[in-house]
Short mmCIF file of C-alpha atoms in Angstrom, two decimals:
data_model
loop_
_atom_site.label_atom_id
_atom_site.label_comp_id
_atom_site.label_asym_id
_atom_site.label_seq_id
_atom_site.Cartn_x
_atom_site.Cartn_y
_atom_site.Cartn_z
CA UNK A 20 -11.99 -33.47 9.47
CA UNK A 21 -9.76 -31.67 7.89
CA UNK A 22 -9.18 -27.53 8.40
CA UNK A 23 -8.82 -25.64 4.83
CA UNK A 24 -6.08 -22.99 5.09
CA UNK A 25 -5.22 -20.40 2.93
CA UNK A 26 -2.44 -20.59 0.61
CA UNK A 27 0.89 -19.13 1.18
CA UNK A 28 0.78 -15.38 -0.30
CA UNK A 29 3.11 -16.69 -3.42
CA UNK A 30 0.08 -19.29 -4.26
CA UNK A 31 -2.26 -16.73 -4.24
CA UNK A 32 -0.33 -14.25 -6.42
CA UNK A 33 0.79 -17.30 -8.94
CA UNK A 34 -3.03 -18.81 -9.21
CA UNK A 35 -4.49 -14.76 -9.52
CA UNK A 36 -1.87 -14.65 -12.49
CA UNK A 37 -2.96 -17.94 -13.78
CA UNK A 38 -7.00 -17.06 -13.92
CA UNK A 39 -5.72 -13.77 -15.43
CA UNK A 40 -3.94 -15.51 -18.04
CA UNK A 41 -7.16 -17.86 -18.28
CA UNK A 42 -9.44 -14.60 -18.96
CA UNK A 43 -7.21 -13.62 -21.86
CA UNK A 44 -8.66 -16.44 -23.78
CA UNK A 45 -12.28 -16.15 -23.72
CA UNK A 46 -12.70 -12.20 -22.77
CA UNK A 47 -12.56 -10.40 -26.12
CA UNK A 48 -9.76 -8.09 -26.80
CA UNK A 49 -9.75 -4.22 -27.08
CA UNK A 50 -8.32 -0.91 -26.98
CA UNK A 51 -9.57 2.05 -26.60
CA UNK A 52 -8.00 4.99 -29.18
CA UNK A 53 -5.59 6.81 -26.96
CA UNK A 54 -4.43 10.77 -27.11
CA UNK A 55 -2.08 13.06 -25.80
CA UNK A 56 -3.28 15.21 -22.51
CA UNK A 57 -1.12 17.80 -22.07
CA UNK A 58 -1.94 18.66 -18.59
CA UNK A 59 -1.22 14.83 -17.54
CA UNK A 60 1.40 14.28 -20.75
CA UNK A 61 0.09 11.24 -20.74
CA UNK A 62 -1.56 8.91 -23.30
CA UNK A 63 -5.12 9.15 -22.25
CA UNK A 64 -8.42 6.74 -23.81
CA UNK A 65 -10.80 8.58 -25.37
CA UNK A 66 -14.51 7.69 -24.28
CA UNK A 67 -16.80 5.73 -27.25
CA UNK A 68 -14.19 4.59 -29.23
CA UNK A 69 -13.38 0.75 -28.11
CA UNK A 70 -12.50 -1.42 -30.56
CA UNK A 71 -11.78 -5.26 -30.26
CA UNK A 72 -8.61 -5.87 -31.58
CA UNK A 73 -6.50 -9.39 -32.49
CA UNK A 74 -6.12 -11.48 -29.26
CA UNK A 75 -3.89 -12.31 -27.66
CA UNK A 76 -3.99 -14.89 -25.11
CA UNK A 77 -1.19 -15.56 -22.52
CA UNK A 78 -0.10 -18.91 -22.00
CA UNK A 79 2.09 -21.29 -20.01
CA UNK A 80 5.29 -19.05 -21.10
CA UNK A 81 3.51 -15.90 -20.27
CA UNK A 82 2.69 -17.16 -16.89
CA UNK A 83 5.81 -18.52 -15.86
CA UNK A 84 7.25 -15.18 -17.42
CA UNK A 85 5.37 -13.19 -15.43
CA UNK A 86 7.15 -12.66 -12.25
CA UNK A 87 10.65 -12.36 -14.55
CA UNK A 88 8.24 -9.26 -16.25
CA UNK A 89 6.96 -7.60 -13.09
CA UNK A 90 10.86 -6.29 -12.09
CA UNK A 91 11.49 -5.35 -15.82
CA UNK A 92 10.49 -5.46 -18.97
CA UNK A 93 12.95 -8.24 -21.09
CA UNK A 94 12.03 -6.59 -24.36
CA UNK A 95 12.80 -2.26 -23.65
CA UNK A 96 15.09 -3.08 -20.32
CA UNK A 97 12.58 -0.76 -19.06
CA UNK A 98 12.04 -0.81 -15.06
CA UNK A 99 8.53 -1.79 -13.62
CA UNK A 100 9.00 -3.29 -9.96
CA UNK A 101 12.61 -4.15 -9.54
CA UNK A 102 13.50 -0.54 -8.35
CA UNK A 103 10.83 -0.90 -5.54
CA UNK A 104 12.04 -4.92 -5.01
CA UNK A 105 16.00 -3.94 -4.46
CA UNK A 106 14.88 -0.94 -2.35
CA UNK A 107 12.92 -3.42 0.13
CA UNK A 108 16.49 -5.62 -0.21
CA UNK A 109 18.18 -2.43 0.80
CA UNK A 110 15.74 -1.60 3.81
CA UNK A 111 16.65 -4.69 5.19
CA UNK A 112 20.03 -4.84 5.11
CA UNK A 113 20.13 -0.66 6.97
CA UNK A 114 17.92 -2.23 9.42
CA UNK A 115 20.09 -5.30 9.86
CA UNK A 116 23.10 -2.93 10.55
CA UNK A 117 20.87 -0.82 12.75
CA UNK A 118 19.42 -3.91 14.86
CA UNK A 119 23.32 -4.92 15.49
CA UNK A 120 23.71 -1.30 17.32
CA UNK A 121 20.33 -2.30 19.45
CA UNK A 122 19.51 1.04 19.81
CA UNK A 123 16.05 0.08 18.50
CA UNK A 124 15.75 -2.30 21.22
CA UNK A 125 16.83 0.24 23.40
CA UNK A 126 14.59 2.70 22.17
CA UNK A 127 11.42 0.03 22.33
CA UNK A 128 12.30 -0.27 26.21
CA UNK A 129 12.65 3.45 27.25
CA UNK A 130 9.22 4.49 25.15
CA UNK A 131 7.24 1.45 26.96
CA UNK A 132 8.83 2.77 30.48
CA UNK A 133 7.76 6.19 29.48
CA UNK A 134 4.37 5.28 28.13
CA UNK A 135 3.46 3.08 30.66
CA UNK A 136 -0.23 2.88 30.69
CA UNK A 137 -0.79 5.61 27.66
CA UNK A 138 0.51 2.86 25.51
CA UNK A 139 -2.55 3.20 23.49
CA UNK A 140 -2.53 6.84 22.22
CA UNK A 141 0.26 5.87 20.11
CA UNK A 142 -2.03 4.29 17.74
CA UNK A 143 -3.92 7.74 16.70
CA UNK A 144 -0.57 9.95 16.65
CA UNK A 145 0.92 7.53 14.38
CA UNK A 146 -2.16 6.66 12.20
CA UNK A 147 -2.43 10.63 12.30
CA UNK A 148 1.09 11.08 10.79
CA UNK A 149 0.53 8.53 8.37
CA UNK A 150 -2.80 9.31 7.08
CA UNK A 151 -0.81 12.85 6.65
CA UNK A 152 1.41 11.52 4.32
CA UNK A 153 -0.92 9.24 2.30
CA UNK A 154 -3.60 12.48 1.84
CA UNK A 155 -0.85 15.02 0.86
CA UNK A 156 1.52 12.67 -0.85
CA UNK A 157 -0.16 9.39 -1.78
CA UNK A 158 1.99 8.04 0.62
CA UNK A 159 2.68 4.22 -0.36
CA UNK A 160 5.99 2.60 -1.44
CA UNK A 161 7.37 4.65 0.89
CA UNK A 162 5.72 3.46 4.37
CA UNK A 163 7.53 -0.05 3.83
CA UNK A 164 10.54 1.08 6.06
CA UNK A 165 8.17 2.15 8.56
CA UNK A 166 6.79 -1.60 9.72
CA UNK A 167 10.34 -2.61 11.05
CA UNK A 168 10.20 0.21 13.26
CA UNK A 169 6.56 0.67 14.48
CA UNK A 170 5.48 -3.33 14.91
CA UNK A 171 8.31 -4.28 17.48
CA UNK A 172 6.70 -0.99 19.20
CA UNK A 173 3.52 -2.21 18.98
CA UNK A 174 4.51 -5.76 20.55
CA UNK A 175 6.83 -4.35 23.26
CA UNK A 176 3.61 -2.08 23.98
CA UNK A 177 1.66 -5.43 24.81
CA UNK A 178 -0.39 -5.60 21.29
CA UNK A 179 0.38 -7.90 18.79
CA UNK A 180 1.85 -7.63 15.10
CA UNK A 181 -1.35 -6.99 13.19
CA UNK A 182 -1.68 -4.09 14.86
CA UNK A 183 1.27 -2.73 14.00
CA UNK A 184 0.58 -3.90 10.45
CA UNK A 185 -2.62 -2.20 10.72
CA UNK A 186 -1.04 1.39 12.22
CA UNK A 187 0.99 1.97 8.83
CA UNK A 188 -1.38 0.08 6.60
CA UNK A 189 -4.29 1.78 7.54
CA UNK A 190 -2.58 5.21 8.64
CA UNK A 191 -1.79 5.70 4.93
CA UNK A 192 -4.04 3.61 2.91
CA UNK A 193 -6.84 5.95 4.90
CA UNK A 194 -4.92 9.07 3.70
CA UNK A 195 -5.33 7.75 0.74
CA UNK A 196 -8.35 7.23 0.26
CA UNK A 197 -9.46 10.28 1.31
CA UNK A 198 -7.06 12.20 -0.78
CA UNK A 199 -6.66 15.55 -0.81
CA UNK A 200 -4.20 17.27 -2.90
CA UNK A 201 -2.17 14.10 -3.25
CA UNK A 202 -0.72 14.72 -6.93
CA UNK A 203 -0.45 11.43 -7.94
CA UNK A 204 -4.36 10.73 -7.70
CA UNK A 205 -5.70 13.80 -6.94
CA UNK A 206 -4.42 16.19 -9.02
CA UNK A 207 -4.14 13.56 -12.34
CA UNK A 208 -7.23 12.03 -12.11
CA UNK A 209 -8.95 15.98 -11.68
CA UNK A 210 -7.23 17.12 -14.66
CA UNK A 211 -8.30 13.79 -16.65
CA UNK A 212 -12.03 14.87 -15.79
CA UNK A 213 -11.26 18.37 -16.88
CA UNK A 214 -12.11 19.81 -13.41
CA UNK A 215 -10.08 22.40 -10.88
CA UNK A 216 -8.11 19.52 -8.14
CA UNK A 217 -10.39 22.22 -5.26
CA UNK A 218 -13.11 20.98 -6.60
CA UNK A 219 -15.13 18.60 -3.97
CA UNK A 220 -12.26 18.99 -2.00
CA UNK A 221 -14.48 19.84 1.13
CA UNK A 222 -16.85 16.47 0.68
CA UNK A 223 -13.13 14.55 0.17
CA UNK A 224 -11.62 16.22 3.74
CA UNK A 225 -15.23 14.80 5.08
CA UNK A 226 -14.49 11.52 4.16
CA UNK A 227 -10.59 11.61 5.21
CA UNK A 228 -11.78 12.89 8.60
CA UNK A 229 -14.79 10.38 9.06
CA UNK A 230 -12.75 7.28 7.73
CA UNK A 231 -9.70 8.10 9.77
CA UNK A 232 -11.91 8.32 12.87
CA UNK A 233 -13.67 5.32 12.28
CA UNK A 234 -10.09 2.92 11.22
CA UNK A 235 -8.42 4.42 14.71
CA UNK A 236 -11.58 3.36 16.91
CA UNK A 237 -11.54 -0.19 15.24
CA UNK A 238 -7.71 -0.38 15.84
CA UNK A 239 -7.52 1.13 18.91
CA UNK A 240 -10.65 -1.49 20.64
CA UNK A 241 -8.47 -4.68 18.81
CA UNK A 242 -5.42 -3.29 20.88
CA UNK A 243 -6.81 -2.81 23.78
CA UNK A 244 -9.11 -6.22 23.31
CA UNK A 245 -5.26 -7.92 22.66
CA UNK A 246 -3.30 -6.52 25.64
CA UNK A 247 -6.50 -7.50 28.12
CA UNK A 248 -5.82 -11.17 27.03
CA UNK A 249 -3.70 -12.08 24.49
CA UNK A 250 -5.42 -15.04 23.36
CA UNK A 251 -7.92 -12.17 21.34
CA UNK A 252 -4.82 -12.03 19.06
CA UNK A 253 -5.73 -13.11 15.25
CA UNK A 254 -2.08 -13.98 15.59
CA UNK A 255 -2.28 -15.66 19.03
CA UNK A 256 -0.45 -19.00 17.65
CA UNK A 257 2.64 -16.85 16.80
CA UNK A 258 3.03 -14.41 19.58
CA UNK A 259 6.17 -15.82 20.97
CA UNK A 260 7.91 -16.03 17.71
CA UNK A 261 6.84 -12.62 16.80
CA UNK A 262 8.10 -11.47 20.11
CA UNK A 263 12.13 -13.34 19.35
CA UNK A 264 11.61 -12.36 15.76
CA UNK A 265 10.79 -8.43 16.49
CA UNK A 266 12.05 -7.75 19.71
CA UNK A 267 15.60 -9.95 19.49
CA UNK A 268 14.96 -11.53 23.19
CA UNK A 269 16.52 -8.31 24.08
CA UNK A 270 14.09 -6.01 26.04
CA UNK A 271 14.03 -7.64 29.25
CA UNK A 272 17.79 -6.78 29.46
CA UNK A 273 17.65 -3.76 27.76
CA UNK A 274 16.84 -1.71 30.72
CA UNK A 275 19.68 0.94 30.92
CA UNK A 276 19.27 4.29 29.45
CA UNK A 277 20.11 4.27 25.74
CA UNK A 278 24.21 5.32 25.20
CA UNK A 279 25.47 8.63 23.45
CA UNK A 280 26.44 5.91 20.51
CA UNK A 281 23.06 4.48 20.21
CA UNK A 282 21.51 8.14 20.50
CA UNK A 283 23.70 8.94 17.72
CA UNK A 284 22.62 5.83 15.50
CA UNK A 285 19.21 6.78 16.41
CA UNK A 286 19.49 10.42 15.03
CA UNK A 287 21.01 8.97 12.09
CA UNK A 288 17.65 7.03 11.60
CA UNK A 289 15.25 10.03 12.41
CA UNK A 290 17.34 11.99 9.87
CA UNK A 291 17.21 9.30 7.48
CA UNK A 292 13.43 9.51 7.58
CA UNK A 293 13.54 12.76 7.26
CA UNK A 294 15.76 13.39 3.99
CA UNK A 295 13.42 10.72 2.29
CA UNK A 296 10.13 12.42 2.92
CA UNK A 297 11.43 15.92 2.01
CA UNK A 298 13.65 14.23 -1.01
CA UNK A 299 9.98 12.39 -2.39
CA UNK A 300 7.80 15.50 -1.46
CA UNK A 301 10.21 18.30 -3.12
CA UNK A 302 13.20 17.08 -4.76
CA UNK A 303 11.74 14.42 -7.31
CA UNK A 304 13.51 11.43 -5.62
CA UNK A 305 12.11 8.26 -6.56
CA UNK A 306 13.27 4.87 -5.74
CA UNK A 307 17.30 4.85 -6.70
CA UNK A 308 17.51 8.10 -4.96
CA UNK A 309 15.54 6.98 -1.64
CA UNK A 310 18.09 3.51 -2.28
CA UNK A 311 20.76 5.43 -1.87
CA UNK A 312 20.09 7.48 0.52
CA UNK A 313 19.85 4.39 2.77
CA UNK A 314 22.98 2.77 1.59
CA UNK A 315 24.81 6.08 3.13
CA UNK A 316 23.02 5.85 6.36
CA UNK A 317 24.44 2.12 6.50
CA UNK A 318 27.57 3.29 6.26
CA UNK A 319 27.09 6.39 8.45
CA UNK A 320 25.38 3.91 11.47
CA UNK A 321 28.89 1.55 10.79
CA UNK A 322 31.03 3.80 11.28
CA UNK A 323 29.12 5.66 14.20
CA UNK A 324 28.97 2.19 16.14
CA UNK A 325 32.85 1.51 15.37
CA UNK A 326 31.54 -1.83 12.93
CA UNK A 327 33.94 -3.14 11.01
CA UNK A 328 34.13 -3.77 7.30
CA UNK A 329 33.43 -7.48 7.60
CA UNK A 330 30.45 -6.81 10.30
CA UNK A 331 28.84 -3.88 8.18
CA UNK A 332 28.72 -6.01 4.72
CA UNK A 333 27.53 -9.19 7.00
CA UNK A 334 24.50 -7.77 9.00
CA UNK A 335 23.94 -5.67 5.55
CA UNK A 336 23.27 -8.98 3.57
CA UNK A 337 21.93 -11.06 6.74
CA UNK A 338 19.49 -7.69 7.21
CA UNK A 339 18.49 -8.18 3.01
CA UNK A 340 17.92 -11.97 3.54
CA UNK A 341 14.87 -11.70 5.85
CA UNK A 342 12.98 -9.54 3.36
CA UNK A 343 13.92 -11.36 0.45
CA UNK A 344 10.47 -12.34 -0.16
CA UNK A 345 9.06 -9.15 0.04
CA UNK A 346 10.90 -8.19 -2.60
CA UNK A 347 9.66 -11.43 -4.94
CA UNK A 348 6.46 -10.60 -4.08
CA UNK A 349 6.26 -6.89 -5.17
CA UNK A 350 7.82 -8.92 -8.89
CA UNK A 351 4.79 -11.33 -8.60
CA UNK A 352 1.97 -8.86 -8.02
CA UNK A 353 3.35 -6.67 -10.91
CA UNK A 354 3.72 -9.68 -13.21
CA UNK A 355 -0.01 -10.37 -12.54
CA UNK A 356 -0.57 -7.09 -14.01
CA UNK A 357 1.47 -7.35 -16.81
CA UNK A 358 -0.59 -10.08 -18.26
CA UNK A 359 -3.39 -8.63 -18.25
CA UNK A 360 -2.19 -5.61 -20.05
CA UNK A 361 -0.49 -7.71 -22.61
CA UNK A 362 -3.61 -10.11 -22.83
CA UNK A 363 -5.45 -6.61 -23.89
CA UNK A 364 -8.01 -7.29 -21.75
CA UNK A 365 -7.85 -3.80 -19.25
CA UNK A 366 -9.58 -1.95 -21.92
CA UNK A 367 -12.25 -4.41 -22.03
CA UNK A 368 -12.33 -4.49 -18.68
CA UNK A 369 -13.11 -0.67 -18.39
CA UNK A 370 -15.67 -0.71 -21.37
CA UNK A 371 -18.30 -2.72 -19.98
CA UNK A 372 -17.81 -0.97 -17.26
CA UNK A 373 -18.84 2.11 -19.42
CA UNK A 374 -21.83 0.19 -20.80
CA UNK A 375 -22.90 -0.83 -17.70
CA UNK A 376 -23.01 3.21 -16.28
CA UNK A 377 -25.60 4.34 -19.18
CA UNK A 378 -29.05 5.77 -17.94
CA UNK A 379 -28.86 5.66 -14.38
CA UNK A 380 -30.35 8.01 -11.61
CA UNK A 381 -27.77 10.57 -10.56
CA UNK A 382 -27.34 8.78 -6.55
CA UNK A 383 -27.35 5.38 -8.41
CA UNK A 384 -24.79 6.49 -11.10
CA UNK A 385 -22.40 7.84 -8.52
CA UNK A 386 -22.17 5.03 -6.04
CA UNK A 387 -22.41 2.34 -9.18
CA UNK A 388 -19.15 4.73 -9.99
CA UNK A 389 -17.87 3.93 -6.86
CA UNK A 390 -18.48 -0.18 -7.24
CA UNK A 391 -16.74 0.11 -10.83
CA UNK A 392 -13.64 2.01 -10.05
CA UNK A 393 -13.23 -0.18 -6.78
CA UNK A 394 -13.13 -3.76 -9.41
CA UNK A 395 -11.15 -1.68 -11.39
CA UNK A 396 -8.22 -0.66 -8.80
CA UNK A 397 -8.01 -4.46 -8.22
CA UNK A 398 -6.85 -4.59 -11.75
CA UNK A 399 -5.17 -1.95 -11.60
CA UNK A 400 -4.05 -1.08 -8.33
CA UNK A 401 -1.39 1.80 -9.34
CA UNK A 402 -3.91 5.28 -8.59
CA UNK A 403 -1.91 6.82 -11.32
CA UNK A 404 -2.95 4.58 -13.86
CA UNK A 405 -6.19 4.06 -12.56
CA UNK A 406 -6.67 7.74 -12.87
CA UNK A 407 -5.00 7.80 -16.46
CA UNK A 408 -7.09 5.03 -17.89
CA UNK A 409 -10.72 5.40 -15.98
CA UNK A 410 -11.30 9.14 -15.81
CA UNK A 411 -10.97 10.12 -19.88
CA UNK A 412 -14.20 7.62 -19.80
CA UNK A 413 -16.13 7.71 -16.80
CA UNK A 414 -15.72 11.36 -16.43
CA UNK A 415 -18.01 12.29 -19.24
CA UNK A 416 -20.41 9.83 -18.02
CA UNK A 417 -21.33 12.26 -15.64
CA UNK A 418 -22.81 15.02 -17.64
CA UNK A 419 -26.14 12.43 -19.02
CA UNK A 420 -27.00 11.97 -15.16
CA UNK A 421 -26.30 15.31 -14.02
CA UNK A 422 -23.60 14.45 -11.56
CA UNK A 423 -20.84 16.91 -11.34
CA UNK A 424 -17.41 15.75 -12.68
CA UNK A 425 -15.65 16.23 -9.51
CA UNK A 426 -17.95 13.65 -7.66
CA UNK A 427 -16.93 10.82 -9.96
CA UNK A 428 -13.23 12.23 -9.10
CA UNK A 429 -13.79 11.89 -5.74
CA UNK A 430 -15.56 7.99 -5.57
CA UNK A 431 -12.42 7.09 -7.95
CA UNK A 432 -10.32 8.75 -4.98
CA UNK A 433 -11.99 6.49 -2.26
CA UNK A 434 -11.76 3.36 -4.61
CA UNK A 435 -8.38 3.90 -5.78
CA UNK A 436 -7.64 4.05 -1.60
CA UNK A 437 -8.83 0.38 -1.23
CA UNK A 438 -6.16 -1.46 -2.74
CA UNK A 439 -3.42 -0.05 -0.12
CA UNK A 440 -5.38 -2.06 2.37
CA UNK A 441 -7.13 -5.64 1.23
CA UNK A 442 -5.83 -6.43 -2.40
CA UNK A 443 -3.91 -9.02 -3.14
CA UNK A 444 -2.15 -7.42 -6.68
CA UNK A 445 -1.29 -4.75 -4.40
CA UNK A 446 2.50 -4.82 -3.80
CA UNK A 447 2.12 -2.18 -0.84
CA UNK A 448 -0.38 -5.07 0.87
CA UNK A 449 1.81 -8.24 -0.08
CA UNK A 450 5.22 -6.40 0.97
CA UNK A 451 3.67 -4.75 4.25
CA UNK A 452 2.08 -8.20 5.76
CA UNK A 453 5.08 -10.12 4.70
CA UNK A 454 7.42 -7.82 6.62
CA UNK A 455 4.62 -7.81 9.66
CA UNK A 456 5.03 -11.78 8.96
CA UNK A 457 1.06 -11.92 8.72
CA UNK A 458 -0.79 -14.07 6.55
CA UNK A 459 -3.21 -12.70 4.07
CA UNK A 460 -5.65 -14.66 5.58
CA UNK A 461 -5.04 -13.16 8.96
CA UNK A 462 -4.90 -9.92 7.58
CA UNK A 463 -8.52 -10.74 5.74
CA UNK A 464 -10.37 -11.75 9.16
CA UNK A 465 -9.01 -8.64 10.61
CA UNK A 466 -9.74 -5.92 7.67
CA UNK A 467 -13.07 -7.18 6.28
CA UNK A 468 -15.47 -6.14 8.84
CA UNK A 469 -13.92 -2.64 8.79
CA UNK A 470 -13.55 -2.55 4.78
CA UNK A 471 -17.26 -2.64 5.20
CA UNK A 472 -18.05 0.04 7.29
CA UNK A 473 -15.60 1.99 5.62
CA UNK A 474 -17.17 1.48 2.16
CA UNK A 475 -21.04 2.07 3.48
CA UNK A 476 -19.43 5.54 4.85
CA UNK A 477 -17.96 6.35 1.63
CA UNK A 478 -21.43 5.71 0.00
CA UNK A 479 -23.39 7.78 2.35
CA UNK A 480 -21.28 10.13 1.97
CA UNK A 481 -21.14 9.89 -1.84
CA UNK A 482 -25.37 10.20 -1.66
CA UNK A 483 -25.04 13.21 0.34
CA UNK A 484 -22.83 15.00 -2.27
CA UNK A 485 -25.44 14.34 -5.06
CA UNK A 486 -27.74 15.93 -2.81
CA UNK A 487 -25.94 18.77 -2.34
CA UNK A 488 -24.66 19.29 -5.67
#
């Protein structure tokens, strides 16, 4: 008999792109009229005024475009993915320069010595730290340099690679989803529903809270369920290449202290982290500025650890090989995307999901709310855009069922979370599982049964703030 398997994460992107591309031809059309906001200075649609307009379906060009399309537009020159894409490239090569030094290794040995037994409370420091970042700063793009160093951690700590996959993933795509003051969903998607950001923020800090609680216990009893017997492992088959590919056969003779070079590289690193999250969260650095932050830290670590020219450019390059296909994959599920927007279909998209809204009870309206904007982050999995596009229209909606603005706000905040952990047109997912070398499949048998509880919490909780309001 044979055993269906899931296609390769490529497959899956290229057919997604290909039944987008199909819908272009028999869903109708539209746009919405757009106008300035000037608190967003963005183009925002303006509710009850879809209109179909002339289709246009994508074809076999469109689709074979579309990968070419999600690093840049051919047309304007404009950038959409390819500044994310060559940062991944440049990730890997630091890291390969890095990994030469094995002070990582190093590092990986003296933590697992030190943590012997407590192992498992790194799980809700880290998660901790990163549901931090994804509540305050939307946190996203900017956790992919994160799974080279936490998952050989989490294997030299006797767990396995999904849960290291799972401590960034879920550390950030928790934080979030239960967004606080994060200005890039937050803060637009509040000023698109013409309400104060403070608003609801007490029900939101309830569901961050709640959410995170609930992901660390689910993470932490898979950890502990893995290191009892490792055959628990969704990844059992590939444990021992995980092990070569993560931990370089090195930690069983990497059992000195680290050196005053290594320490050095290593501060280099910390400091490296550092600069980026205070360059994102206060000096409007984006990717080329985060890109080349890292290509001076390469240099830096080479000429701390006495490399020479011809050893710096190779473990660069070798280091930029291995996440190659990361970086196609971030093109692929923009390209997806991009025909869908050009198919004119997103507007559709969003107003049936306005016709479907119309005369419902307020608990009803709000976690129907929640259902909508959580099919519409899988088209749109950006929470900007999803903010920019949804809120001018659903917003509104509120006032007929006496729901308060900021509630809607809020269930678009804990939809707009979901895509930075399950969906497949989300570049953070693709990237983060191909660097953890997990399959989506993998990935699905582990996440589902927590996606679930997390998305019955977010509706009680939703209820409870109609309630209340």
């Amino acid at each position: 008999m044979l055993k269906f398997k899931l296609p390769s994460v490529y497959t899956i992107l290229f057919l997604l792109t290909v039944l987008i591309a199909a819908l272009t031809w028999v869903v109708p059309a539209g746009q919405y009229e757009m106008a300035n906001n000037a608190l967003l200075g963005k183009l925002v649609p303006i509710s009850g005024t879809y209109h179909q307009v002339e289709s246009s379906p994508q074809g076999l060009k469109d689709v074979l475009l579309a990968p070419i399309k999600g690093f840049y537009d051919p047309e304007s020159n404009q950038s959409r993915a390819i500044d994310v894409a060559l940062f991944v490239l440049i990730i890997g090569g630091f890291f390969g320069v890095v990994n030469h030094t094995k002070s990582i290794d190093s590092a990986i040995y003296q933590i697992t010595v030190k943590l012997q037994g407590r192992e498992i409370w790194l799980i809700p420091t880290l998660m901790g730290l990163f549901a931090l970042g994804g509540t305050l700063i939307g946190m996203a793009e900017e956790t992919l340099p994160f799974y080279t160093l936490v998952i050989p951690v989490m294997i030299a700590a006797g767990y396995d690679s999904i849960t290291g996959v799972a401590v960034v993933m879920i550390g950030a795509g928790i934080g979030a989803l239960g967004s606080t003051i994060n200005p890039f969903a937050t803060i637009i998607a509040s000023n698109a529903a013409e309400v104060s950001f403070t608003d609801g923020l007490g029900l939101r800090i309830a569901i961050l809270v709640l959410a995170w609680l609930l992901c660390v216990v689910y993470v932490m009893k898979y950890a502990q369920k893995v290191k009892s017997n490792p055959a628990h492992s969704i990844v059992a088959a590939q444990q021992d290449d995980d092990k070569k590919y993560f931990l370089h056969n090195s930690a069983a003779s990497n059992n000195m202290a680290l050196s005053f070079q290594q320490k050095l590289v290593l501060s280099v690193l910390l400091l490296t982290f550092i600069a980026m999250v205070i360059g994102v969260s206060y000096l409007d650095w984006w990717m080329a500025e985060i890109s080349a932050l890292f290509i001076a830290a390469t240099l830096v670590v080479g000429v701390m650890a006495r490399m020479t020219e011809q050893t710096i450019t190779a473990t660069f390059v070798e280091g930029a090989r291995e996440l190659l296909g990361v970086a196609f994959i971030i093109a692929l599920a923009r390209g997806l995307v991009v025909v869908m927007d050009e198919g004119n279909i997103t507007h559709t998209f969003l107003h049936y999901a306005e016709g479907f809204l119309s005369d419902l009870s307020p608990i009803v309206f709000i976690n129907t709310i929640y259902w909508v904007e959580s099919f519409l982050s899988l088209l749109i999995p950006s929470s900007s855009g999803l903010a920019v596009l949804s809120m001018p229209v659903m917003a509104p909606l509120a006032d007929f069922s006496n729901v308060p603005r900021e509630l809607v706000v809020t269930a678009y905040q804990a939809a707009s979370g979901l895509p930075n952990l399950v969906t497949p047109t989300s570049a953070i997912v693709m990237g983060g599982l191909a660097i953890g070398r997990v399959s989506y499949s993998h990935w699905l048998k582990f996440i589902l049964p927590l996606l679930a509880m997390i998305v019955l919490l977010v509706m009680a909780m939703l209820s409870i703030g109609v309630l209340l309001s």
